CSV table of C-alpha atoms in Angstrom, one decimal:
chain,number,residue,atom,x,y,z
A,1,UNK,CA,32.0,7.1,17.9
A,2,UNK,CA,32.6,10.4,17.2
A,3,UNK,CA,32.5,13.0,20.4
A,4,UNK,CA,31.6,16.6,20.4
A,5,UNK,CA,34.7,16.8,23.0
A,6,UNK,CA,37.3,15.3,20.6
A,7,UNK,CA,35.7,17.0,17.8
A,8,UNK,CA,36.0,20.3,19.2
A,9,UNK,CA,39.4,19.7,20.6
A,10,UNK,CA,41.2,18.8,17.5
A,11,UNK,CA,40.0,21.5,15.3
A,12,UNK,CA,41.2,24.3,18.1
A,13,UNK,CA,44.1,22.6,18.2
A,14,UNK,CA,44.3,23.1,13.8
A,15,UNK,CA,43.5,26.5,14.6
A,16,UNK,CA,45.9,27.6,17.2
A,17,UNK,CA,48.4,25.6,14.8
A,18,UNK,CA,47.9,27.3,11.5
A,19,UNK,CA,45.7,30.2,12.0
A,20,UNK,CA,42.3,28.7,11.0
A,21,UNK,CA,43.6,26.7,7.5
A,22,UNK,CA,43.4,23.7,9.1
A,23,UNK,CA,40.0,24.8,10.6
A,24,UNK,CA,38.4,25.6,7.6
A,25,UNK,CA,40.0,22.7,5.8
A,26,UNK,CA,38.4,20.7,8.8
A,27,UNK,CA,35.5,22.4,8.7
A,28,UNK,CA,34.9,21.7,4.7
A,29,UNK,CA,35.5,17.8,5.6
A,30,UNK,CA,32.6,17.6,8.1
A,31,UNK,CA,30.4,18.8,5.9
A,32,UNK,CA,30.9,16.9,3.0
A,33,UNK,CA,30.8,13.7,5.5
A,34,UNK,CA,27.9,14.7,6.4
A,35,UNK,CA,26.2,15.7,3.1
A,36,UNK,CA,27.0,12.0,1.8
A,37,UNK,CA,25.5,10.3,4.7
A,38,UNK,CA,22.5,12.7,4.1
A,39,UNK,CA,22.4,11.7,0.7
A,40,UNK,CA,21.8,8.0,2.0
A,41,UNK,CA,19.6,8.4,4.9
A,42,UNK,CA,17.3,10.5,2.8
A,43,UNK,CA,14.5,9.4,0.7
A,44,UNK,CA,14.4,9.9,-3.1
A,45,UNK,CA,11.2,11.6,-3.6
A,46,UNK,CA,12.5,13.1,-7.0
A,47,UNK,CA,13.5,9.9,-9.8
A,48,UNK,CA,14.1,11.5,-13.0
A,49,UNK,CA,13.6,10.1,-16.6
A,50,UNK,CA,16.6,7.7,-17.5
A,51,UNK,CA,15.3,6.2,-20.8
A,52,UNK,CA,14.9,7.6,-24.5
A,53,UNK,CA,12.0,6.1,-26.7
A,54,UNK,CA,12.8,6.4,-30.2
A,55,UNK,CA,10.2,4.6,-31.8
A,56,UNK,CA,7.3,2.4,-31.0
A,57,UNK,CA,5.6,-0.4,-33.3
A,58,UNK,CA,2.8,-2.6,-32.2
A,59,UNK,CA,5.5,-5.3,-31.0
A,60,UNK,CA,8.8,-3.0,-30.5
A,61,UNK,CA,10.3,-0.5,-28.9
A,62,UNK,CA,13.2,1.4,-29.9
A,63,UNK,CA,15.7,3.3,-27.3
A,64,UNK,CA,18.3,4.9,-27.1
A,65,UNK,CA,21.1,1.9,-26.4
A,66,UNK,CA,22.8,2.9,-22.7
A,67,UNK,CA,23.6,0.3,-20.3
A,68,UNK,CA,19.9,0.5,-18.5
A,69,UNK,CA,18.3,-0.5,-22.0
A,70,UNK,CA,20.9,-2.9,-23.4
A,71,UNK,CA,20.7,-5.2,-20.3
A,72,UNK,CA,19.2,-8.5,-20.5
A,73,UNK,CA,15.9,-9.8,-19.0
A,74,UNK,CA,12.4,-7.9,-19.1
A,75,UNK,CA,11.6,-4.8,-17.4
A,76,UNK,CA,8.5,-2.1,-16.3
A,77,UNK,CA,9.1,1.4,-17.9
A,78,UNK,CA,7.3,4.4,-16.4
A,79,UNK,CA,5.6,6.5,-19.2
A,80,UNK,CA,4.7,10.2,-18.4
A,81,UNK,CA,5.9,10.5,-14.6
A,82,UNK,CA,4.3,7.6,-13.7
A,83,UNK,CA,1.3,8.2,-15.0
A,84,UNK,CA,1.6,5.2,-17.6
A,85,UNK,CA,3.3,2.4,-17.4
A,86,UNK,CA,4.5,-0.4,-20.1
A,87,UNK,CA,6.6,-4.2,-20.2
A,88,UNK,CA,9.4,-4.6,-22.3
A,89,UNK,CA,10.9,-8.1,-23.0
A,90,UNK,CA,14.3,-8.8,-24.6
A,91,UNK,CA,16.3,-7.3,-26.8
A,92,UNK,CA,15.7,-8.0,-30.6
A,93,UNK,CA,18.7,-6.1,-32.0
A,94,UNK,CA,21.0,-3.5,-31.3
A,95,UNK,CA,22.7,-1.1,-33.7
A,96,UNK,CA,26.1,0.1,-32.0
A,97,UNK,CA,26.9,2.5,-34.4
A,98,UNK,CA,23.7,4.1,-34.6
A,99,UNK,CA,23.1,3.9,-30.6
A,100,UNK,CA,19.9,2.5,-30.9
A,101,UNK,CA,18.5,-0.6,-29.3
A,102,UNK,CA,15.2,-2.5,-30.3
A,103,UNK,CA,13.2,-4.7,-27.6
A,104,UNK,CA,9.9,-6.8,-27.1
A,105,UNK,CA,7.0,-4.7,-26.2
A,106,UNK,CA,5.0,-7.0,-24.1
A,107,UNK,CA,2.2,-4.6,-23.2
A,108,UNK,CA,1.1,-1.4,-21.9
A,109,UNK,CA,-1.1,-1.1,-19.3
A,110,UNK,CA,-2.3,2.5,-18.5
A,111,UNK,CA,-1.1,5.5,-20.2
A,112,UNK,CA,0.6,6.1,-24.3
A,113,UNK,CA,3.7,4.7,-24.9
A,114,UNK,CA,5.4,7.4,-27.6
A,115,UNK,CA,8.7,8.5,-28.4
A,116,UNK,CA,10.1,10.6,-25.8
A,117,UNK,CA,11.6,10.6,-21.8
A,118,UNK,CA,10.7,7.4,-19.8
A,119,UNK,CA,11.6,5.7,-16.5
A,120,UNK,CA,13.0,2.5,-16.6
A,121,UNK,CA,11.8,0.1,-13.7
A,122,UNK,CA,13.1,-3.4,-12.8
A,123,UNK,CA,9.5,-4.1,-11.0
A,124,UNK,CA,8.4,-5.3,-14.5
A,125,UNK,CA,4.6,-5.2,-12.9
A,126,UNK,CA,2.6,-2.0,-11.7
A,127,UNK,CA,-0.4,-1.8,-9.9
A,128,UNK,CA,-1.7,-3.5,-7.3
A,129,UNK,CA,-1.7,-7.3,-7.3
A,130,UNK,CA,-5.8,-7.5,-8.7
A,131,UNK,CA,-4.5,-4.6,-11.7
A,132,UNK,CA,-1.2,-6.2,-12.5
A,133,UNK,CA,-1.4,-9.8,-11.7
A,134,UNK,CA,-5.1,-10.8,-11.8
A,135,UNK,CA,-4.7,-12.2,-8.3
A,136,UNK,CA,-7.5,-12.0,-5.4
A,137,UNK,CA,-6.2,-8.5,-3.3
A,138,UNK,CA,-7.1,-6.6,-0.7
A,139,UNK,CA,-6.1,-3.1,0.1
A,140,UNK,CA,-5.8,-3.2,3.6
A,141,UNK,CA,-4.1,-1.1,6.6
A,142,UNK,CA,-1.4,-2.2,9.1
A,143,UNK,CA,-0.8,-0.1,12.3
A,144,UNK,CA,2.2,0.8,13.5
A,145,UNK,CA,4.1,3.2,15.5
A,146,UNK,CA,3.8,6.0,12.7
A,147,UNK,CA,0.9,4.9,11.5
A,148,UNK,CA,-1.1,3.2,9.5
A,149,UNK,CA,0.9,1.7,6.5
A,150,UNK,CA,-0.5,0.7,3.5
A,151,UNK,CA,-0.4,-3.0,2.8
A,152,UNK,CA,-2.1,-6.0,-0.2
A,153,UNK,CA,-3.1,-8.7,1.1
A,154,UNK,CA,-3.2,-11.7,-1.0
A,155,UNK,CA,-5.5,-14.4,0.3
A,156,UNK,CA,-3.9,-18.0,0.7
A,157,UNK,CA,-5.6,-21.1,-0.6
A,158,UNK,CA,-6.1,-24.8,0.6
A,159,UNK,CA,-3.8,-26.1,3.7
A,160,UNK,CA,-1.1,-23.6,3.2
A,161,UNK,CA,-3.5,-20.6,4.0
A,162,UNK,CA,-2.4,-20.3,7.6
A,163,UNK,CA,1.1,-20.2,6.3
A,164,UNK,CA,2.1,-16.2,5.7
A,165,UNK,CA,5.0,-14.5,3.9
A,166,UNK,CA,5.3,-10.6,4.5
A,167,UNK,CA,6.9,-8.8,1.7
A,168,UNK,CA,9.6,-6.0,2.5
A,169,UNK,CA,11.1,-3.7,-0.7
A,170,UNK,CA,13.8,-1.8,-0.7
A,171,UNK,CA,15.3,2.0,-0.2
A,172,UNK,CA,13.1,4.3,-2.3
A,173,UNK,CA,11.0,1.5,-3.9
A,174,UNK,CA,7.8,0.9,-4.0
A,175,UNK,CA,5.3,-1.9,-2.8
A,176,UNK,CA,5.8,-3.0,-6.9
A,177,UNK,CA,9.2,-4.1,-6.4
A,178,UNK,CA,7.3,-7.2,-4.4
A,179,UNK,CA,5.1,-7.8,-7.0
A,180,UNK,CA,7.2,-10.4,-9.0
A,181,UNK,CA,7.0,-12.8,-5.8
A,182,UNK,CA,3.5,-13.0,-5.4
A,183,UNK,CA,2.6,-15.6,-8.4
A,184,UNK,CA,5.0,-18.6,-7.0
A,185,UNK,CA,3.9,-17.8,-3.4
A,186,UNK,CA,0.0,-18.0,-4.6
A,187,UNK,CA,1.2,-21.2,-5.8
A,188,UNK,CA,2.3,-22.7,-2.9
A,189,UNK,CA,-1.2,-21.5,-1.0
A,190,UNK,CA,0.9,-18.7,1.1
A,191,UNK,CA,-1.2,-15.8,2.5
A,192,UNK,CA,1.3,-12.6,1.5
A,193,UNK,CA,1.1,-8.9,2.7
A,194,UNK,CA,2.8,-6.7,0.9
A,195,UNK,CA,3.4,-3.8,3.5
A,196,UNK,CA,5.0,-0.2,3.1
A,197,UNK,CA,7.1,1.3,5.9
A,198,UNK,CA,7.9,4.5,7.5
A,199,UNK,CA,8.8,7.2,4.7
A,200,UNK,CA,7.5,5.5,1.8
A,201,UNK,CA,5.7,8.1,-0.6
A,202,UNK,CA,2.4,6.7,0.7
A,203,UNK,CA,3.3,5.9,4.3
A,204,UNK,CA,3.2,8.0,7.2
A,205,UNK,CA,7.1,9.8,7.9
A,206,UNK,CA,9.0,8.9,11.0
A,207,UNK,CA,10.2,11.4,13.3
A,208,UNK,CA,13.3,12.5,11.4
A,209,UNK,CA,12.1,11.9,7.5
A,210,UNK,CA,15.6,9.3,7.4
A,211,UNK,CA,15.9,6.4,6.8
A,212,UNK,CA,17.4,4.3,9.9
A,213,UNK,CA,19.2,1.4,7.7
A,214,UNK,CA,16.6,-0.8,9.1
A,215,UNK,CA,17.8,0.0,13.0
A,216,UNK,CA,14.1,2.4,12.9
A,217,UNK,CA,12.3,0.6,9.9
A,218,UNK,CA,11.8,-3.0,11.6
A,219,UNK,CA,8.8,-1.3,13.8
A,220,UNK,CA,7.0,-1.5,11.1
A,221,UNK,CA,7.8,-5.3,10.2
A,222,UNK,CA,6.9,-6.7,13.2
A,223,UNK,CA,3.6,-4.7,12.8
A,224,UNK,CA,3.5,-6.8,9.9
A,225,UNK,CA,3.7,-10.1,11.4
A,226,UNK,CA,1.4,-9.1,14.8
A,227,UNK,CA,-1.3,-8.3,11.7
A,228,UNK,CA,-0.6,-11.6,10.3
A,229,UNK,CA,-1.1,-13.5,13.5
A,230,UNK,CA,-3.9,-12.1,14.5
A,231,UNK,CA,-6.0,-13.0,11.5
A,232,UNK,CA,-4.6,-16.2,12.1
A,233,UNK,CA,-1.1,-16.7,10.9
A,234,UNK,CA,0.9,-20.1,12.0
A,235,UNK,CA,4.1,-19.0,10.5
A,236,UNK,CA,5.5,-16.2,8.6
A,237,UNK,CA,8.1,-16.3,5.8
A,238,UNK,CA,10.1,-12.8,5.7
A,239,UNK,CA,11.1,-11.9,2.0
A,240,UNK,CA,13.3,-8.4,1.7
A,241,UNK,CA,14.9,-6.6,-1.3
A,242,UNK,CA,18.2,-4.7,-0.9
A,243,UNK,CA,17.2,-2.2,2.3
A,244,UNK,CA,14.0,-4.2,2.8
A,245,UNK,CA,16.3,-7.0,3.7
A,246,UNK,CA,18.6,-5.1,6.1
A,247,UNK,CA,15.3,-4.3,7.8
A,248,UNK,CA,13.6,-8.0,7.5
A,249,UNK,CA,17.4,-9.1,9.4
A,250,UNK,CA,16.9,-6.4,12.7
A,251,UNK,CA,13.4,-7.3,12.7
A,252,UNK,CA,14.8,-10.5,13.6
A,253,UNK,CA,17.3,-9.4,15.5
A,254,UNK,CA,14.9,-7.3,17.4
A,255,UNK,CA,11.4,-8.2,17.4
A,256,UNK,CA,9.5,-10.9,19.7
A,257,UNK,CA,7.9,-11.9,16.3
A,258,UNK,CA,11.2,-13.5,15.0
A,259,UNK,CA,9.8,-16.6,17.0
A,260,UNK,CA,7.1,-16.8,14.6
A,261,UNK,CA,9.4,-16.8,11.4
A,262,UNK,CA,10.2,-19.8,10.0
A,263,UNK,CA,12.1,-19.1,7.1
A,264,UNK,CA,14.1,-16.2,5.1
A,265,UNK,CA,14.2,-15.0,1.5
A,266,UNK,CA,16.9,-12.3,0.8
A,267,UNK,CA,17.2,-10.4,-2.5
A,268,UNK,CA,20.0,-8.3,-3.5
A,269,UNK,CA,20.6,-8.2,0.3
A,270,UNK,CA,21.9,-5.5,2.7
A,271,UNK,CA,24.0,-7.8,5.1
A,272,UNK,CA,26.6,-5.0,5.9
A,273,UNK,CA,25.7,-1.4,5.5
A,274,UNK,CA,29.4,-0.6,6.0
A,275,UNK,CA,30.6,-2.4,3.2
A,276,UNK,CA,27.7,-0.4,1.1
A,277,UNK,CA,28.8,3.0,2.3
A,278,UNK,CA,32.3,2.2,1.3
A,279,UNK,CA,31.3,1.0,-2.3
A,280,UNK,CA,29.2,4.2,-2.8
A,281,UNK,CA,32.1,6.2,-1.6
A,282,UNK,CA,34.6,4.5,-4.5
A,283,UNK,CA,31.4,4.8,-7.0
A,284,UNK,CA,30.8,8.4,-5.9
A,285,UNK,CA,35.0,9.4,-5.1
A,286,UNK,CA,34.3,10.3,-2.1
A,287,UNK,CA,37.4,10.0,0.0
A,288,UNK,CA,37.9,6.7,3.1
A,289,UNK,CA,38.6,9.1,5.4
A,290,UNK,CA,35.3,11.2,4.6
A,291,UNK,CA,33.1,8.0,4.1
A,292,UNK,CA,34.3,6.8,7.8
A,293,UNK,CA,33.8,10.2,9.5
A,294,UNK,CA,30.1,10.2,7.7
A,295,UNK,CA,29.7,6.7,9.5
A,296,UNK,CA,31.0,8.4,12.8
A,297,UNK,CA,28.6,11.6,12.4
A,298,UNK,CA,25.5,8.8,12.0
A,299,UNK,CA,26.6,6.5,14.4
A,300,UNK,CA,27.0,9.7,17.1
A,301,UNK,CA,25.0,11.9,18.9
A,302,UNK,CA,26.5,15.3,17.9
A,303,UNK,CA,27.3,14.0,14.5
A,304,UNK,CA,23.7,12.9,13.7
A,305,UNK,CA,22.6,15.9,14.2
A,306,UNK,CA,24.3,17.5,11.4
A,307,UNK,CA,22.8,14.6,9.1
A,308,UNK,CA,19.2,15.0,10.7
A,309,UNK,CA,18.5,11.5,12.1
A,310,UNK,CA,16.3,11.8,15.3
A,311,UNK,CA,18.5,8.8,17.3
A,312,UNK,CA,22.3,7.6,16.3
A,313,UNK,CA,22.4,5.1,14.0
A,314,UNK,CA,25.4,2.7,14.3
A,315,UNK,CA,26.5,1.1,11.5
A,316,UNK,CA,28.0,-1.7,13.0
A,317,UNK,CA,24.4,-3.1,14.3
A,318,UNK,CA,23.9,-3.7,10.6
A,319,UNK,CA,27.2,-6.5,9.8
A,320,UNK,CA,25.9,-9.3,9.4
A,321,UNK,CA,28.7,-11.4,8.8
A,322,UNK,CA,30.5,-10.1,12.0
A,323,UNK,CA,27.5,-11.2,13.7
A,324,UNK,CA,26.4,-14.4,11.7
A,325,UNK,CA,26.5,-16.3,15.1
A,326,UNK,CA,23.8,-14.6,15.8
A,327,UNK,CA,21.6,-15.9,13.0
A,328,UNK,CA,19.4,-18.9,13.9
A,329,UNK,CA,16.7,-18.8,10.9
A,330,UNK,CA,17.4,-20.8,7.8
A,331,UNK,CA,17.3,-18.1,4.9
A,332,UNK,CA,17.7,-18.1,0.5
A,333,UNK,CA,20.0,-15.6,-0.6
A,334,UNK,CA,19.8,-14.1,-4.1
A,335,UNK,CA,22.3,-12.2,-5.1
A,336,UNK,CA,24.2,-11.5,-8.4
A,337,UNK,CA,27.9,-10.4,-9.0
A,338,UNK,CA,26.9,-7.3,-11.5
A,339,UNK,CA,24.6,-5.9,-8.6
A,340,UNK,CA,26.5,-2.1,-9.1
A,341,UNK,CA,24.8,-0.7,-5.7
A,342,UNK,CA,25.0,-3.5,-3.3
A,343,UNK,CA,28.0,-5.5,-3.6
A,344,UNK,CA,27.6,-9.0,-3.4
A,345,UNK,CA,30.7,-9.5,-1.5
A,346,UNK,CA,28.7,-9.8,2.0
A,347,UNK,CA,25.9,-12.4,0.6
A,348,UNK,CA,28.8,-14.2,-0.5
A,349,UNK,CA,30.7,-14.1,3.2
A,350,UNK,CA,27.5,-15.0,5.1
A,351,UNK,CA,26.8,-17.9,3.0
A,352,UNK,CA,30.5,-19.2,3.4
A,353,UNK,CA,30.2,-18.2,7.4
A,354,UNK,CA,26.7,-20.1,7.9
A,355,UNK,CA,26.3,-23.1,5.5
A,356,UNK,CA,24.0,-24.5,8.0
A,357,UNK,CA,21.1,-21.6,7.4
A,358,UNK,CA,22.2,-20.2,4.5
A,359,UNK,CA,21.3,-21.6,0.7
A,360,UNK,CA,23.4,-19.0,-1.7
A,361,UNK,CA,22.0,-18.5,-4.9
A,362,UNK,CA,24.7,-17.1,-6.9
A,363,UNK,CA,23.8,-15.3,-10.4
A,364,UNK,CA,26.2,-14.0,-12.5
A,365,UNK,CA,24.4,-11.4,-14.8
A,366,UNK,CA,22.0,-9.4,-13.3
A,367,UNK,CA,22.3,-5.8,-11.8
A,368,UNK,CA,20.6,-4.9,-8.3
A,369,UNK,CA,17.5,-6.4,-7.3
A,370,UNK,CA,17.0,-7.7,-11.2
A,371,UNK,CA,17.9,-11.4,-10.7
A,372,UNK,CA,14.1,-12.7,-11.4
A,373,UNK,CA,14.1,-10.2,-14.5
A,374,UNK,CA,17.0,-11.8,-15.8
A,375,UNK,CA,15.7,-15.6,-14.9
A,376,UNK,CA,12.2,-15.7,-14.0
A,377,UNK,CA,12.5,-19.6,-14.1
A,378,UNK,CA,15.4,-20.2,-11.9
A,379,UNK,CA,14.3,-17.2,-9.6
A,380,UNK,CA,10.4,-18.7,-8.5
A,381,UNK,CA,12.0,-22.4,-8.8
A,382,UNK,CA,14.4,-21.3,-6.0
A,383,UNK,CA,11.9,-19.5,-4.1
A,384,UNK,CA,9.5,-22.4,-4.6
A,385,UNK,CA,11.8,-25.2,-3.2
A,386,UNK,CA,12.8,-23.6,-0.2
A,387,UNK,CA,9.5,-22.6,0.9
A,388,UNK,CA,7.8,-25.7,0.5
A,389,UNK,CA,10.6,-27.5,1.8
């Protein structure tokens, strides 16, 4: 943990040394260990335009061929800011030398799909669950410490109803990113609430505007689940994306609730937040010795100051595999080798660490959080065995 004692100490001591280079030097580090953890605690209110329609027919579309639009499986693409919104299937062909690649147009649902800037989105679905799915929804209201939080609530059906799974997305998603799990669950006669958390675009901020890494974020889970068993819950499944599942993990780690849980799904897990800040630090060139002073800075209370976090938030809480021991709920993990934010690595080291909770479902080609766009099939049979089992 980094102290404002030592801190202060050792760049005097630079200064009386060198006559302020050091200092400055010093100085420059800090605050570009800070301005990286910033960059991850903060939520992404801004998500530019990353795809270029070329041409649209009545069954294709035609980009611009990067890695986003070459990649396999089906996707949701954002049209006009997110005011429209349109599926895209497969690719049909791809012309290398021209750049250009040609996929399935599945649909458009709101909005005018034309040549021009568009948002790609690996939710494939938008809207809520009665818009985009044709299931029964209700727009409902959980309360938390914040707030209230917005949250779908699909209805179970026959002697599965009691049974409840609460849906958790990741950093900077949305409550869409949950979407693709809510056609098996109906399936199986689960009860699911999809619920936003603190700093989402339509939630209520916390304190500080940053994200915790889940150590903040789980409040609002076990909000969740006391808003399940009071309308009558028996059991909850947890299901989390990428951050979402960091936070489903402290939840419980943390929560009274976790007594309630009977099973896990993970997706393109968090288990180790440490091992993400050191893969963004390669991908971004930040260098180790600036990545692990960031993680000092959030992890301290000086430091966290300077990255704006109202309470320290330590890192280490969030290793998973260092604490695996401490696991007790049997949980499916999803995670694919191409994920290119959240390495894989961790999912990997849990599974091999707890083969008595943990079933590992290993993909191969899929980037993050994409595994059911790349195999619907294998991703709900998965999810459908071990939650009926």
């Amino acid at each position: 943990m980094l102290r404002t004692s030592r801190l202060t100490k050792a760049l005097g001591v630079c200064a009386a040394v060198t006559g302020g280079a050091a200092l400055a030097a010093g100085l420059a580090g800090l605050g570009t260990a800070a301005y990286f953890m910033r960059r991850i605690v903060t939520p992404e209110r801004d998500q530019p335009d990353d795809a270029q329609v070329l041409s649209v027919t009545g069954a294709t579309v035609t980009f611009t061929a990067d890695e986003p639009s070459t990649a396999p499986g089906r996707y949701g693409l954002w049209l006009d800011r997110r005011a429209g919104h349109a599926r895209i299937g497969e690719v049909i062909t791809q012309d290398d030398r021209a750049r250009t690649v040609t996929r399935e147009l599945l649909g458009t649902d709101s909005g005018t799909l034309r040549p021009g800037p568009a948002r790609w989105s690996q939710y494939f679905y938008a809207g809520p669950p009665g818009e985009s799915l044709g299931l029964p929804c209700q727009e409902i209201v959980v309360r938390s410490e914040v707030g209230a939080l917005p949250a779908w609530l699909v209805p179970g059906h026959g002697q599965h109803a009691e049974r409840w799974a609460v849906l958790v997305h990741g950093r900077g998603a949305l409550r869409e990113e949950c979407l693709r799990a809510l056609p098996v669950l109906r399936e199986l006669g689960l009860t699911s609430l999809v619920v936003g958390y603190r700093n989402d675009l339509d939630a209520p901020p916390s304190a500080d505007g940053r994200y915790n890494l889940g150590l903040s974020e789980w409040q609002d889970v076990e909000a969740a689940i006391v808003h399940a068993l009071e309308r009558g819950a028996t059991e909850v499944v947890l299901i989390g994306w990428s951050m979402g599942a960091a936070i489903v993990l402290q939840t419980l780690d943390r929560s009274w609730t976790s007594e309630r849980v009977s099973r896990v799904v993970l997706d393109s897990p968090v288990i180790d937040w440490g091992d993400v800040i050191e893969h963004q630090a390669r991908v971004n060139r930040v260098p180790d010795a600036i990545a692990t002073l960031g993680r000092d800075l959030l992890s301290g209370r000086a430091g966290r100051r300077l990255i704006g976090v109202a309470q320290p938030v330590d890192v280490a809480e969030t290793n998973w595999v260092a604490r695996a021991d401490e696991l007790t709920h049997p949980m499916l993990v999803i995670h694919s080798e191409d994920d290119d934010f959240v390495p894989y690595g961790p999912s990997a080291a849990l599974a091999d660490a707890r083969p008595d909770l943990v079933t590992f479902e290993h993909w191969k080609l899929a980037g993050h959080c994409r595994e059911w766009n790349v195999d619907p099939v294998r991703w709900e049979s998965a999810v459908r065995d071990f939650c009926s089992s």
